[in-house]
Short mmCIF file of C-alpha atoms and ligand atoms in Angstrom, two decimals:
data_model
loop_
_atom_site.label_atom_id
_atom_site.label_comp_id
_atom_site.label_asym_id
_atom_site.label_seq_id
_atom_site.Cartn_x
_atom_site.Cartn_y
_atom_site.Cartn_z
CA UNK Q 459 5.56 62.82 2.59
CA UNK Q 460 5.59 59.30 1.20
CA UNK Q 461 4.66 56.28 3.37
CA UNK Q 462 8.21 55.46 3.83
CA UNK Q 463 9.06 58.67 4.80
CA UNK Q 464 6.25 58.52 6.98
CA UNK Q 465 7.12 55.53 9.00
CA UNK Q 466 10.54 56.02 9.03
CA UNK Q 467 10.04 59.69 10.59
CA UNK Q 468 7.61 58.11 13.10
CA UNK Q 469 10.08 55.35 14.14
CA UNK Q 470 13.06 57.57 14.42
CA UNK Q 471 11.13 59.91 16.49
CA UNK Q 472 9.87 57.19 18.69
CA UNK Q 473 6.20 58.05 17.88
CA UNK Q 474 5.57 55.03 16.06
CA UNK Q 475 2.82 52.58 17.81
CA UNK Q 476 4.20 49.15 17.95
CA UNK Q 477 1.84 45.97 18.03
CA UNK Q 478 3.50 42.97 19.09
CA UNK Q 479 1.12 39.83 18.35
CA UNK Q 480 2.02 36.95 20.85
CA UNK Q 481 3.00 37.44 24.19
CA UNK Q 482 5.31 34.41 24.96
CA UNK Q 483 8.91 34.08 25.77
CA UNK Q 484 9.56 35.96 22.51
CA UNK Q 485 7.04 38.52 22.34
CA UNK Q 486 6.75 39.99 25.82
CA UNK Q 487 10.39 40.35 26.21
CA UNK Q 488 10.29 42.15 22.72
CA UNK Q 489 7.22 44.43 23.83
CA UNK Q 490 9.21 45.18 26.80
CA UNK Q 491 12.32 46.36 25.03
CA UNK Q 492 10.40 48.78 22.56
CA UNK Q 493 8.16 50.02 25.63
CA UNK Q 494 11.63 50.76 27.43
CA UNK Q 495 13.00 52.45 23.94
CA UNK Q 496 10.23 55.01 24.44
CA UNK Q 497 7.62 53.20 22.16
CA UNK Q 498 3.66 52.55 22.80
CA UNK Q 499 3.29 48.75 22.48
CA UNK Q 500 0.41 46.73 22.57
CA UNK Q 501 0.50 43.56 23.31
CA UNK Q 502 -1.76 41.58 22.03
CA UNK Q 503 -2.84 37.75 22.95
CA UNK Q 504 -5.57 35.64 22.41
CA UNK Q 505 -5.20 33.90 25.67
CA UNK Q 506 -7.81 36.33 28.11
CA UNK Q 507 -5.72 34.74 31.09
CA UNK Q 508 -2.44 35.83 29.96
CA UNK Q 509 -3.56 39.13 29.27
CA UNK Q 510 -5.29 39.74 32.68
CA UNK Q 511 -2.13 38.56 34.46
CA UNK Q 512 -0.24 41.03 32.27
CA UNK Q 513 -2.39 43.84 32.92
CA UNK Q 514 -2.07 42.98 37.16
CA UNK Q 515 1.55 43.41 36.54
CA UNK Q 516 2.15 39.70 36.81
CA UNK Q 517 4.48 38.42 34.48
CA UNK Q 518 4.85 34.73 33.60
CA UNK Q 519 7.95 34.94 31.38
CA UNK Q 520 11.36 33.67 32.76
CA UNK Q 521 13.08 36.40 31.40
CA UNK Q 522 10.86 39.74 32.27
CA UNK Q 523 10.27 40.65 35.55
CA UNK Q 524 7.45 41.67 37.44
CA UNK Q 525 8.77 44.88 38.09
CA UNK Q 526 9.70 45.60 34.72
CA UNK Q 527 6.41 44.70 33.64
CA UNK Q 528 4.64 47.08 36.40
CA UNK Q 529 7.14 50.01 35.04
CA UNK Q 530 6.17 49.80 31.60
CA UNK Q 531 2.45 49.53 32.65
CA UNK Q 532 2.67 52.35 34.68
CA UNK Q 533 4.25 54.36 32.00
CA UNK Q 534 1.86 54.32 30.08
CA UNK Q 535 4.44 52.45 27.59
CA UNK Q 536 3.05 49.10 27.31
CA UNK Q 537 -0.90 48.38 26.96
CA UNK Q 538 -1.57 44.16 26.98
CA UNK Q 539 -5.11 43.44 24.90
CA UNK Q 540 -6.69 40.71 23.59
CA UNK Q 541 -8.27 43.17 20.87
CA UNK Q 542 -6.67 42.90 17.22
CA UNK Q 543 -8.66 46.26 16.69
CA UNK Q 544 -5.36 47.95 18.08
CA UNK Q 545 -3.53 47.07 14.78
CA UNK Q 546 -5.71 49.48 12.87
CA UNK Q 547 -3.65 52.47 14.69
CA UNK Q 548 -0.44 50.82 14.90
CA UNK Q 549 2.58 51.54 12.45
CA UNK Q 550 4.51 48.51 13.12
CA UNK Q 551 3.06 45.13 13.74
CA UNK Q 552 5.34 41.95 14.86
CA UNK Q 553 4.27 38.32 14.55
CA UNK Q 554 5.59 36.42 17.22
CA UNK Q 555 3.23 33.27 17.21
CA UNK Q 556 4.17 29.38 17.87
CA UNK Q 557 5.16 27.34 14.80
CA UNK Q 558 4.46 23.87 16.05
CA UNK Q 559 4.87 20.56 14.03
CA UNK Q 560 2.05 18.14 13.18
CA UNK Q 561 2.20 14.40 14.10
CA UNK Q 562 3.16 14.12 10.47
CA UNK Q 563 6.64 16.42 10.54
CA UNK Q 564 4.97 19.26 8.39
CA UNK Q 565 4.78 22.92 9.94
CA UNK Q 566 1.34 23.80 11.29
CA UNK Q 567 1.07 27.37 10.20
CA UNK Q 568 -2.21 27.94 11.39
CA UNK Q 569 -1.24 30.13 14.32
CA UNK Q 570 0.66 32.52 11.89
CA UNK Q 571 -2.12 32.39 9.10
CA UNK Q 572 -4.09 33.59 11.93
CA UNK Q 573 -2.36 36.49 12.77
CA UNK Q 574 -1.90 37.41 9.27
CA UNK Q 575 -5.22 37.20 9.12
CA UNK Q 576 -5.96 39.66 11.95
CA UNK Q 577 -3.13 42.19 10.39
CA UNK Q 578 -4.59 42.04 7.16
CA UNK Q 579 -7.82 42.95 8.12
CA UNK Q 580 -6.11 46.45 9.63
CA UNK Q 581 -3.99 46.77 6.83
CA UNK Q 582 -3.10 50.43 5.97
CA UNK Q 583 -0.33 52.57 4.33
CA UNK Q 584 3.02 53.01 5.86
CA UNK Q 585 2.76 49.79 8.03
CA UNK Q 586 5.71 48.10 8.92
CA UNK Q 587 4.96 43.97 9.40
CA UNK Q 588 7.86 41.65 11.08
CA UNK Q 589 7.33 38.33 11.27
CA UNK Q 590 9.67 36.73 14.06
CA UNK Q 591 8.22 33.06 14.18
CA UNK Q 592 10.69 30.17 13.25
CA UNK Q 593 9.39 28.95 10.07
CA UNK Q 594 10.32 27.59 6.49
CA UNK Q 595 12.03 29.86 3.78
CA UNK Q 596 9.39 31.63 1.95
CA UNK Q 597 6.94 31.94 4.35
CA UNK Q 598 6.91 36.12 4.64
CA UNK Q 599 6.91 36.19 0.73
CA UNK Q 600 3.73 33.89 0.29
CA UNK Q 601 1.97 34.26 3.57
CA UNK Q 602 2.15 37.80 4.39
CA UNK Q 603 3.58 40.18 0.86
CA UNK Q 604 1.06 38.11 -1.39
CA UNK Q 605 -1.66 38.88 0.90
CA UNK Q 606 -0.64 42.48 0.85
CA UNK Q 607 -0.33 42.73 -2.81
CA UNK Q 608 -3.88 41.24 -3.04
CA UNK Q 609 -5.19 43.97 -0.71
CA UNK Q 610 -4.05 46.10 -3.42
CA UNK Q 611 -1.02 47.58 -1.66
CA UNK Q 612 2.18 47.46 -2.72
CA UNK Q 613 4.84 45.88 -0.49
CA UNK Q 614 8.10 48.47 -0.45
CA UNK Q 615 5.99 51.28 -0.87
CA UNK Q 616 3.10 51.29 0.70
CA UNK Q 617 3.81 48.56 3.26
CA UNK Q 618 6.61 47.12 4.37
CA UNK Q 619 7.14 43.25 5.03
CA UNK Q 620 10.19 41.82 6.90
CA UNK Q 621 11.32 38.38 8.62
CA UNK Q 622 13.50 38.52 11.93
CA UNK Q 623 14.54 35.35 13.53
CA UNK Q 624 13.90 35.20 17.41
CA UNK Q 625 17.04 34.24 19.47
CA UNK Q 626 15.77 34.26 22.78
CA UNK Q 627 17.41 31.83 25.21
CA UNK Q 628 15.34 31.23 28.01
CA UNK Q 629 17.31 31.66 31.25
CA UNK Q 630 20.71 33.08 29.58
CA UNK Q 631 21.74 35.34 32.08
CA UNK Q 632 24.07 37.05 29.53
CA UNK Q 633 22.01 37.20 26.27
CA UNK Q 634 18.85 39.22 26.31
CA UNK Q 635 16.79 40.63 23.42
CA UNK Q 636 18.77 44.03 23.18
CA UNK Q 637 21.85 42.73 23.19
CA UNK Q 638 21.79 39.78 20.95
CA UNK Q 639 22.65 40.68 17.50
CA UNK Q 640 19.23 40.88 15.42
CA UNK Q 641 19.30 39.50 11.99
CA UNK Q 642 16.40 41.24 9.75
CA UNK Q 643 15.73 40.95 5.72
CA UNK Q 644 13.27 42.46 4.03
CA UNK Q 645 10.91 41.42 0.90
CA UNK Q 646 12.42 44.32 -0.91
CA UNK Q 647 15.35 46.81 -0.17
CA UNK Q 648 13.12 49.38 1.20
CA UNK Q 649 11.46 46.96 3.88
CA UNK Q 650 14.79 45.82 4.95
CA UNK Q 651 15.58 49.54 5.53
CA UNK Q 652 12.72 50.46 7.36
CA UNK Q 653 12.92 46.87 9.40
CA UNK Q 654 16.47 47.97 10.09
CA UNK Q 655 15.48 51.62 11.40
CA UNK Q 656 13.26 50.41 13.84
CA UNK Q 657 14.94 47.06 15.57
CA UNK Q 658 17.99 49.94 15.36
CA UNK Q 659 16.08 51.90 18.23
CA UNK Q 660 15.53 49.26 20.62
CA UNK Q 661 18.56 46.19 19.85
CA UNK Q 662 22.17 47.37 20.31
CA UNK Q 663 23.23 45.69 17.06
CA UNK Q 664 21.20 45.10 13.76
CA UNK Q 665 22.36 42.70 11.15
CA UNK Q 666 20.45 43.23 7.90
CA UNK Q 667 20.18 40.62 4.72
CA UNK Q 668 19.56 40.91 1.44
CA UNK Q 669 16.00 39.12 1.65
CA UNK Q 670 13.33 37.74 3.73
CA UNK Q 671 14.13 34.41 2.95
CA UNK Q 672 17.39 34.56 3.93
CA UNK Q 673 16.77 35.80 7.16
CA UNK Q 674 14.32 32.59 7.55
CA UNK Q 675 17.45 30.58 6.60
CA UNK Q 676 19.58 32.01 8.98
CA UNK Q 677 17.67 30.55 12.27
CA UNK Q 678 17.26 27.49 10.54
CA UNK Q 679 20.86 27.10 9.80
CA UNK Q 680 21.65 27.73 13.57
CA UNK Q 681 19.30 25.38 14.99
CA UNK Q 682 19.95 22.80 12.39
CA UNK Q 683 23.64 23.30 13.11
CA UNK Q 684 22.84 22.44 16.52
CA UNK Q 685 20.69 19.56 15.92
CA UNK Q 686 22.86 17.78 13.72
CA UNK Q 687 26.10 18.40 16.31
CA UNK Q 688 24.11 17.23 19.12
CA UNK Q 689 23.20 13.97 16.69
CA UNK Q 690 26.66 13.66 15.88
CA UNK Q 691 27.90 13.40 19.15
CA UNK Q 692 24.95 11.28 20.49
CA UNK Q 693 25.73 8.81 17.89
CA UNK Q 694 29.70 8.93 19.29
CA UNK Q 695 28.27 8.16 22.75
CA UNK Q 696 26.03 5.06 21.52
CA UNK Q 697 29.76 4.29 19.68
CA UNK Q 698 31.85 4.66 22.20
CA UNK Q 699 29.49 2.58 25.07
CA UNK Q 700 30.36 -0.19 22.34
CA UNK Q 701 34.15 0.31 22.23
CA UNK Q 702 34.18 1.18 25.98
CA UNK Q 703 35.44 4.65 25.68
CA UNK Q 704 34.30 7.37 28.05
CA UNK Q 705 32.83 9.64 25.63
CA UNK Q 706 32.55 12.63 28.04
CA UNK Q 707 36.55 12.52 28.66
CA UNK Q 708 36.93 12.45 24.77
CA UNK Q 709 34.29 15.41 24.40
CA UNK Q 710 35.96 17.33 27.46
CA UNK Q 711 39.90 16.57 25.95
CA UNK Q 712 38.60 17.67 22.62
CA UNK Q 713 36.83 20.64 23.91
CA UNK Q 714 40.83 22.34 24.76
CA UNK Q 715 41.29 22.47 21.10
CA UNK Q 716 41.32 26.14 21.08
CA UNK Q 717 40.22 26.78 17.35
CA UNK Q 718 38.16 24.85 14.56
CA UNK Q 719 35.59 22.47 17.47
CA UNK Q 720 32.63 23.42 19.56
CA UNK Q 721 31.76 20.81 21.89
CA UNK Q 722 28.24 19.27 22.04
CA UNK Q 723 27.42 16.54 24.82
CA UNK Q 724 25.30 13.55 24.67
CA UNK Q 725 22.25 13.32 26.11
CA UNK Q 726 18.66 11.24 26.91
CA UNK Q 727 17.41 13.33 23.45
CA UNK Q 728 16.40 16.51 22.42
CA UNK Q 729 14.11 19.04 23.42
CA UNK Q 730 12.45 22.11 23.73
CA UNK Q 731 10.50 24.98 20.95
CA UNK Q 732 13.24 24.94 18.67
CA UNK Q 733 15.80 22.30 18.28
CA UNK Q 734 13.82 19.42 17.58
CA UNK Q 735 11.62 21.45 15.21
CA UNK Q 736 12.93 23.94 13.39
CA UNK Q 737 15.34 21.70 11.43
CA UNK Q 738 12.28 19.70 10.27
CA UNK Q 739 10.55 23.20 8.68
CA UNK Q 740 13.89 23.03 6.39
CA UNK Q 741 13.54 19.25 5.45
CA UNK Q 742 10.03 19.81 4.94
CA UNK Q 743 10.24 22.68 2.57
CA UNK Q 744 13.16 21.28 0.97
CA UNK Q 745 11.08 18.22 -0.25
CA UNK Q 746 9.24 20.48 -2.73
CA UNK Q 747 12.15 21.33 -4.39
CA UNK Q 748 12.96 17.67 -4.89
CA UNK Q 749 15.68 18.29 -1.80
CA UNK Q 750 16.03 15.09 0.60
CA UNK Q 751 17.82 16.57 3.30
CA UNK Q 752 19.82 13.44 4.83
CA UNK Q 753 21.29 15.01 7.62
CA UNK Q 754 18.34 16.55 9.54
CA UNK Q 755 16.49 13.38 9.26
CA UNK Q 756 19.43 11.33 10.60
CA UNK Q 757 20.02 13.80 13.47
CA UNK Q 758 16.57 13.59 14.14
CA UNK Q 759 16.43 9.78 13.95
CA UNK Q 760 19.71 9.47 16.35
CA UNK Q 761 18.29 12.35 18.84
CA UNK Q 762 14.71 10.98 18.80
CA UNK Q 763 15.91 7.76 19.86
CA UNK Q 764 18.07 8.20 22.54
CA UNK Q 765 14.91 8.42 24.52
CA UNK Q 766 14.61 4.89 23.85
CA UNK Q 767 18.34 3.71 24.50
CA UNK Q 768 18.02 5.26 27.97
CA UNK Q 769 15.07 2.79 28.72
CA UNK Q 770 17.30 -0.08 27.49
CA UNK Q 771 20.06 1.18 29.65
CA UNK Q 772 17.69 1.21 32.66
CA UNK Q 773 16.68 -2.48 31.93
CA UNK Q 774 20.27 -3.32 31.47
CA UNK Q 775 20.97 -1.56 35.08
CA UNK Q 776 18.20 -3.51 36.81
CA UNK Q 777 19.10 -7.05 35.07
CA UNK Q 778 21.97 -6.51 36.82
CA UNK Q 779 20.48 -7.03 40.04
CA UNK Q 780 18.29 -9.75 38.89
CA UNK Q 781 15.01 -7.14 38.71
CA UNK Q 782 12.58 -7.24 35.52
CA UNK Q 783 11.84 -3.49 34.53
CA UNK Q 784 7.99 -4.36 35.22
CA UNK Q 785 7.33 -3.69 39.13
CA UNK Q 786 10.64 -1.95 39.95
CA UNK Q 787 10.59 1.06 41.33
CA UNK Q 788 12.35 3.82 39.03
CA UNK Q 789 12.96 7.82 39.80
CA UNK Q 790 13.56 10.26 37.03
CA UNK Q 791 15.51 13.10 38.06
CA UNK Q 792 14.75 16.20 35.95
CA UNK Q 793 11.31 16.70 33.41
CA UNK Q 794 12.34 19.86 32.37
CA UNK Q 795 14.32 19.75 28.99
CA UNK Q 796 17.49 21.37 29.78
CA UNK Q 797 19.06 22.28 33.16
CA UNK Q 798 17.87 25.33 35.24
CA UNK Q 799 14.57 25.77 33.31
CA UNK Q 800 11.04 24.75 33.88
CA UNK Q 801 9.99 24.03 30.52
CA UNK Q 802 9.06 20.65 29.41
CA UNK Q 803 8.12 21.04 25.96
CA UNK Q 804 9.42 18.08 24.08
CA UNK Q 805 11.05 17.10 26.48
CA UNK Q 806 12.88 13.45 26.41
CA UNK Q 807 12.29 13.22 30.12
CA UNK Q 808 8.91 12.73 29.30
CA UNK Q 809 9.38 10.19 26.67
CA UNK Q 810 11.63 7.91 29.23
CA UNK Q 811 8.76 8.29 31.73
CA UNK Q 812 6.10 7.17 29.11
CA UNK Q 813 8.10 4.22 27.81
CA UNK Q 814 9.15 3.12 31.41
CA UNK Q 815 5.30 2.97 32.52
CA UNK Q 816 4.58 1.17 29.33
CA UNK Q 817 7.11 -1.72 30.46
CA UNK Q 818 5.45 -1.91 33.75
CA UNK Q 819 7.83 0.29 35.89
CA UNK Q 820 6.08 2.21 38.42
CA UNK Q 821 8.02 5.65 37.64
CA UNK Q 822 7.99 8.40 40.02
CA UNK Q 823 9.69 11.87 38.89
CA UNK Q 824 10.93 14.90 40.62
CA UNK Q 825 12.02 18.35 39.50
CA UNK Q 826 12.95 21.36 41.18
CA UNK Q 827 11.47 23.56 38.58
CA UNK Q 828 8.68 21.31 37.66
CA UNK Q 829 6.06 20.42 40.44
CA UNK Q 830 3.60 18.22 37.88
CA UNK Q 831 3.46 17.48 34.42
CA UNK Q 832 -0.03 15.96 32.16
CA UNK Q 833 0.63 12.38 31.14
CA UNK Q 834 -1.55 9.90 29.00
CA UNK Q 835 -4.52 12.95 30.13
CA UNK Q 836 -3.97 12.79 33.57
CA UNK Q 837 -1.81 14.92 36.24
CA UNK Q 838 1.02 13.32 38.00
CA UNK Q 839 2.75 14.99 40.69
CA UNK Q 840 6.29 15.19 41.43
CA UNK Q 841 7.59 13.39 44.41
CA UNK Q 842 9.79 15.02 47.14
CA UNK Q 843 13.54 14.06 47.37
CA UNK Q 844 14.05 12.52 50.41
CA UNK Q 845 17.17 10.27 51.88
CA UNK Q 846 14.87 7.36 52.77
CA UNK Q 847 12.70 8.05 49.24
CA UNK Q 848 15.78 7.64 47.54
CA UNK Q 849 16.53 4.55 49.10
CA UNK Q 850 13.54 2.95 48.23
CA UNK Q 851 14.29 3.24 44.18
CA UNK Q 852 15.51 0.21 42.20
CA UNK Q 853 17.02 2.57 40.03
CA UNK Q 854 17.63 6.46 39.70
CA UNK Q 855 18.16 7.97 36.29
CA UNK Q 856 19.37 11.51 36.19
CA UNK Q 857 17.83 13.06 33.26
CA UNK Q 858 18.03 16.70 33.54
CA UNK Q 859 21.04 17.81 35.36
CA UNK Q 860 19.98 20.84 36.83
CA UNK Q 861 22.23 22.80 39.49
CA UNK Q 862 19.79 22.46 42.40
CA UNK Q 863 20.52 18.87 42.87
CA UNK Q 864 22.78 17.69 45.41
CA UNK Q 865 24.62 15.05 43.21
CA UNK Q 866 27.16 13.73 46.56
CA UNK Q 867 23.92 13.89 48.72
CA UNK Q 868 22.26 11.62 45.77
CA UNK Q 869 24.64 9.13 45.02
CA UNK Q 870 24.80 8.71 48.80
CA UNK Q 871 21.20 7.48 49.10
CA UNK Q 872 20.55 6.13 45.71
CA UNK Q 873 21.05 2.37 45.32
CA UNK Q 874 21.61 2.56 41.46
CA UNK Q 875 22.15 5.66 39.72
CA UNK Q 876 21.67 5.88 35.79
CA UNK Q 877 23.61 9.09 34.96
CA UNK Q 878 22.51 10.48 31.29
CA UNK Q 879 24.12 13.54 31.50
CA UNK Q 880 27.62 12.96 33.39
CA UNK Q 881 25.87 15.32 35.87
CA UNK Q 882 27.71 12.78 38.71
CA UNK Q 883 31.73 13.19 37.19
CA UNK Q 884 33.83 13.25 40.41
CA UNK Q 885 31.26 11.65 42.37
CA UNK Q 886 32.36 8.11 43.79
CA UNK Q 887 30.26 5.08 43.79
CA UNK Q 888 30.69 2.19 41.84
CA UNK Q 889 26.71 1.85 41.78
CA UNK Q 890 26.57 4.88 39.00
CA UNK Q 891 26.19 3.96 35.47
CA UNK Q 892 26.60 6.79 32.68
CA UNK Q 893 25.27 7.05 29.14
CA UNK Q 894 28.01 6.73 26.87
CA UNK Q 895 29.58 3.89 28.97
CA UNK Q 896 29.08 0.23 28.71
CA UNK Q 897 27.13 -1.06 31.34
CA UNK Q 898 29.31 -3.62 33.19
CA UNK Q 899 28.74 -7.26 32.53
CA UNK Q 900 26.74 -9.14 35.45
CA UNK Q 901 29.92 -11.13 36.24
CA UNK Q 902 32.12 -7.68 36.91
CA UNK Q 903 28.89 -6.31 38.68
CA UNK Q 904 28.64 -9.41 41.16
CA UNK Q 905 32.55 -8.99 41.50
CA UNK Q 906 32.79 -5.52 42.75
CA UNK Q 907 29.35 -6.41 44.89
CA UNK Q 908 31.80 -6.23 47.91
CA UNK Q 909 33.40 -3.10 47.24
CA UNK Q 910 29.98 -1.11 46.39
CA UNK Q 911 27.97 -2.32 49.89
CA UNK Q 912 31.76 -1.33 51.78
CA UNK Q 913 31.05 2.05 50.07
CA UNK Q 914 27.35 2.06 51.24
CA UNK Q 915 28.85 1.83 54.57
CA UNK Q 916 31.00 4.33 54.08
CA UNK Q 917 28.28 5.91 52.57
CA UNK Q 918 25.99 5.73 55.86
CA UNK Q 919 28.83 6.48 58.18
CA UNK Q 920 29.75 9.84 55.99
CA UNK Q 921 25.64 10.54 56.17
CA UNK Q 922 25.11 13.61 54.39
N1 SAJ B 1734 21.53 19.04 24.09
C1 SAJ B 1734 22.37 18.14 23.91
N2 SAJ B 1734 23.87 18.30 24.01
C2 SAJ B 1734 24.09 19.49 23.95
C3 SAJ B 1734 23.37 20.57 24.13
C4 SAJ B 1734 21.68 20.66 24.08
O1 SAJ B 1734 21.68 17.21 24.30
O2 SAJ B 1734 25.30 19.37 23.81
C5 SAJ B 1734 19.75 19.17 24.66
C6 SAJ B 1734 19.25 19.85 25.50
O3 SAJ B 1734 19.53 19.15 26.38
C7 SAJ B 1734 17.81 20.35 24.93
C8 SAJ B 1734 18.44 20.46 23.51
O4 SAJ B 1734 19.67 19.52 23.11
O5 SAJ B 1734 17.12 19.29 25.33
C9 SAJ B 1734 17.86 21.63 23.33
O6 SAJ B 1734 18.62 22.62 23.93
P1 SAJ B 1734 19.55 23.95 23.31
O7 SAJ B 1734 20.84 23.74 24.20
O8 SAJ B 1734 19.57 23.99 21.95
O9 SAJ B 1734 18.32 24.80 23.92
P2 SAJ B 1734 17.44 25.50 23.38
O10 SAJ B 1734 16.46 24.37 22.83
O11 SAJ B 1734 16.73 26.51 24.61
O12 SAJ B 1734 17.77 26.13 22.02
C10 SAJ B 1734 17.74 27.68 22.28
C11 SAJ B 1734 17.81 28.05 21.18
N3 SAJ B 1734 17.85 29.65 20.85
C12 SAJ B 1734 16.74 30.05 19.79
O13 SAJ B 1734 16.16 29.10 19.04
C13 SAJ B 1734 16.48 31.48 19.89
C14 SAJ B 1734 19.59 27.78 20.33
O14 SAJ B 1734 19.69 28.87 18.89
C15 SAJ B 1734 20.19 28.17 21.13
O15 SAJ B 1734 21.45 27.97 20.96
C16 SAJ B 1734 20.31 27.88 22.97
O16 SAJ B 1734 19.08 28.28 22.97
C17 SAJ B 1734 21.41 27.85 23.67
O17 SAJ B 1734 22.87 28.20 23.03
O18 SAJ B 1734 21.08 28.06 24.74
#
């Protein structure tokens, strides 16, 4: 029996031992899915605190419940560890480590390189190695397959190497690890075959493609598509501000087209671990082929400048009340990078907070999912959201449209609001300015002051 037969039999009989390197928002759900499919899974992480919490049945990942974790532990199917030595007795090794960007916008491959080195030190015949970390096309061939060959083992005969993009959308109540179609591409057809067999035991649908490079590019196209379309609608928002057209109304109406259109919405910028970063991998690698991508760079520029645009609109709003940014009190509602999650990575709210402070504003934030942030090396606690407190701010910026916010109540108690998400749609009040709509002229603002003050009286009587 050759190595391919061996690993195939072990996978099919679910006797294969699986090691998932990296127990974050990708690796832990995958480990749980493999354990639920009947495999014994080592969950490897370099962070001892994470390993301790996992061993205690304490999940720190939004999409993995404590009950699910404790059940996998009790069944002996899941073994969290910091010991890479378990790879020596693992048949399948899946690498789910971060791939951040350096300040110079080129990929930081150190996490992948570190994980590959640990696998290589325990490399053995009949092993299946899958990389899931988002990266530039060619990584799997150059950083994994090449290392296997250097160790004297043949890729596609002794060892099987694949790439499979992670498609985890944290907090998505519909699409989880097992019901999201799983793309996989091997360095050789035999690799694709073995990888497809493995994921076929765990996922509802597997989509094999012709190579690891195709699989790597699939992920980058998916997320570049989003970044570019978000950049497009943000540019449209800036244009509509100039032309006094409500971009939100435009998008909503365009979205009624039942084919050939997909709505994207303006915002204060883009955050997260995927959309701001993934396209830059492609842009960076393409330069090695003397190809200079325009869409990605342009989208990155437009999206990256949205926080500054928001800060400029805060200044315009304060100006209507004859107030400079310096010394004004500004409250940012929402620090997470998107609604209803607690993740602040690359969040545009952080940039808005930073820029307003730089201009001398006295800035606070409130986010029901984010109790504190680390800014300029210090921990900044969020403030409580109270009726009296709201009224003390010269401007309130709605940066993340969490479902938990009571928008009519906020509008009833805030003096001046800048809405960057159209979250106050349908909530009246001349004191609500909006991204994608021009700031009124001081003359128009003064003319409508009476109406606003009458509304405030109405608001107070209406109370909340
Ligand atoms: N954003 C906009 N306008 C939009 C959509 C998003 O400004 O129309 C902003 C968000 O506020 C956020 C950033 O862009 O700051 C990214 O938002 P996202 O909806 O793309 O959410 P992510 O970053 O969690 O993206 C993930 C991705 N999943 C994976 O990479 C596996 C992405 O491919 C998914 O399409 C996305 O979730 C999703 O659909 O929720």
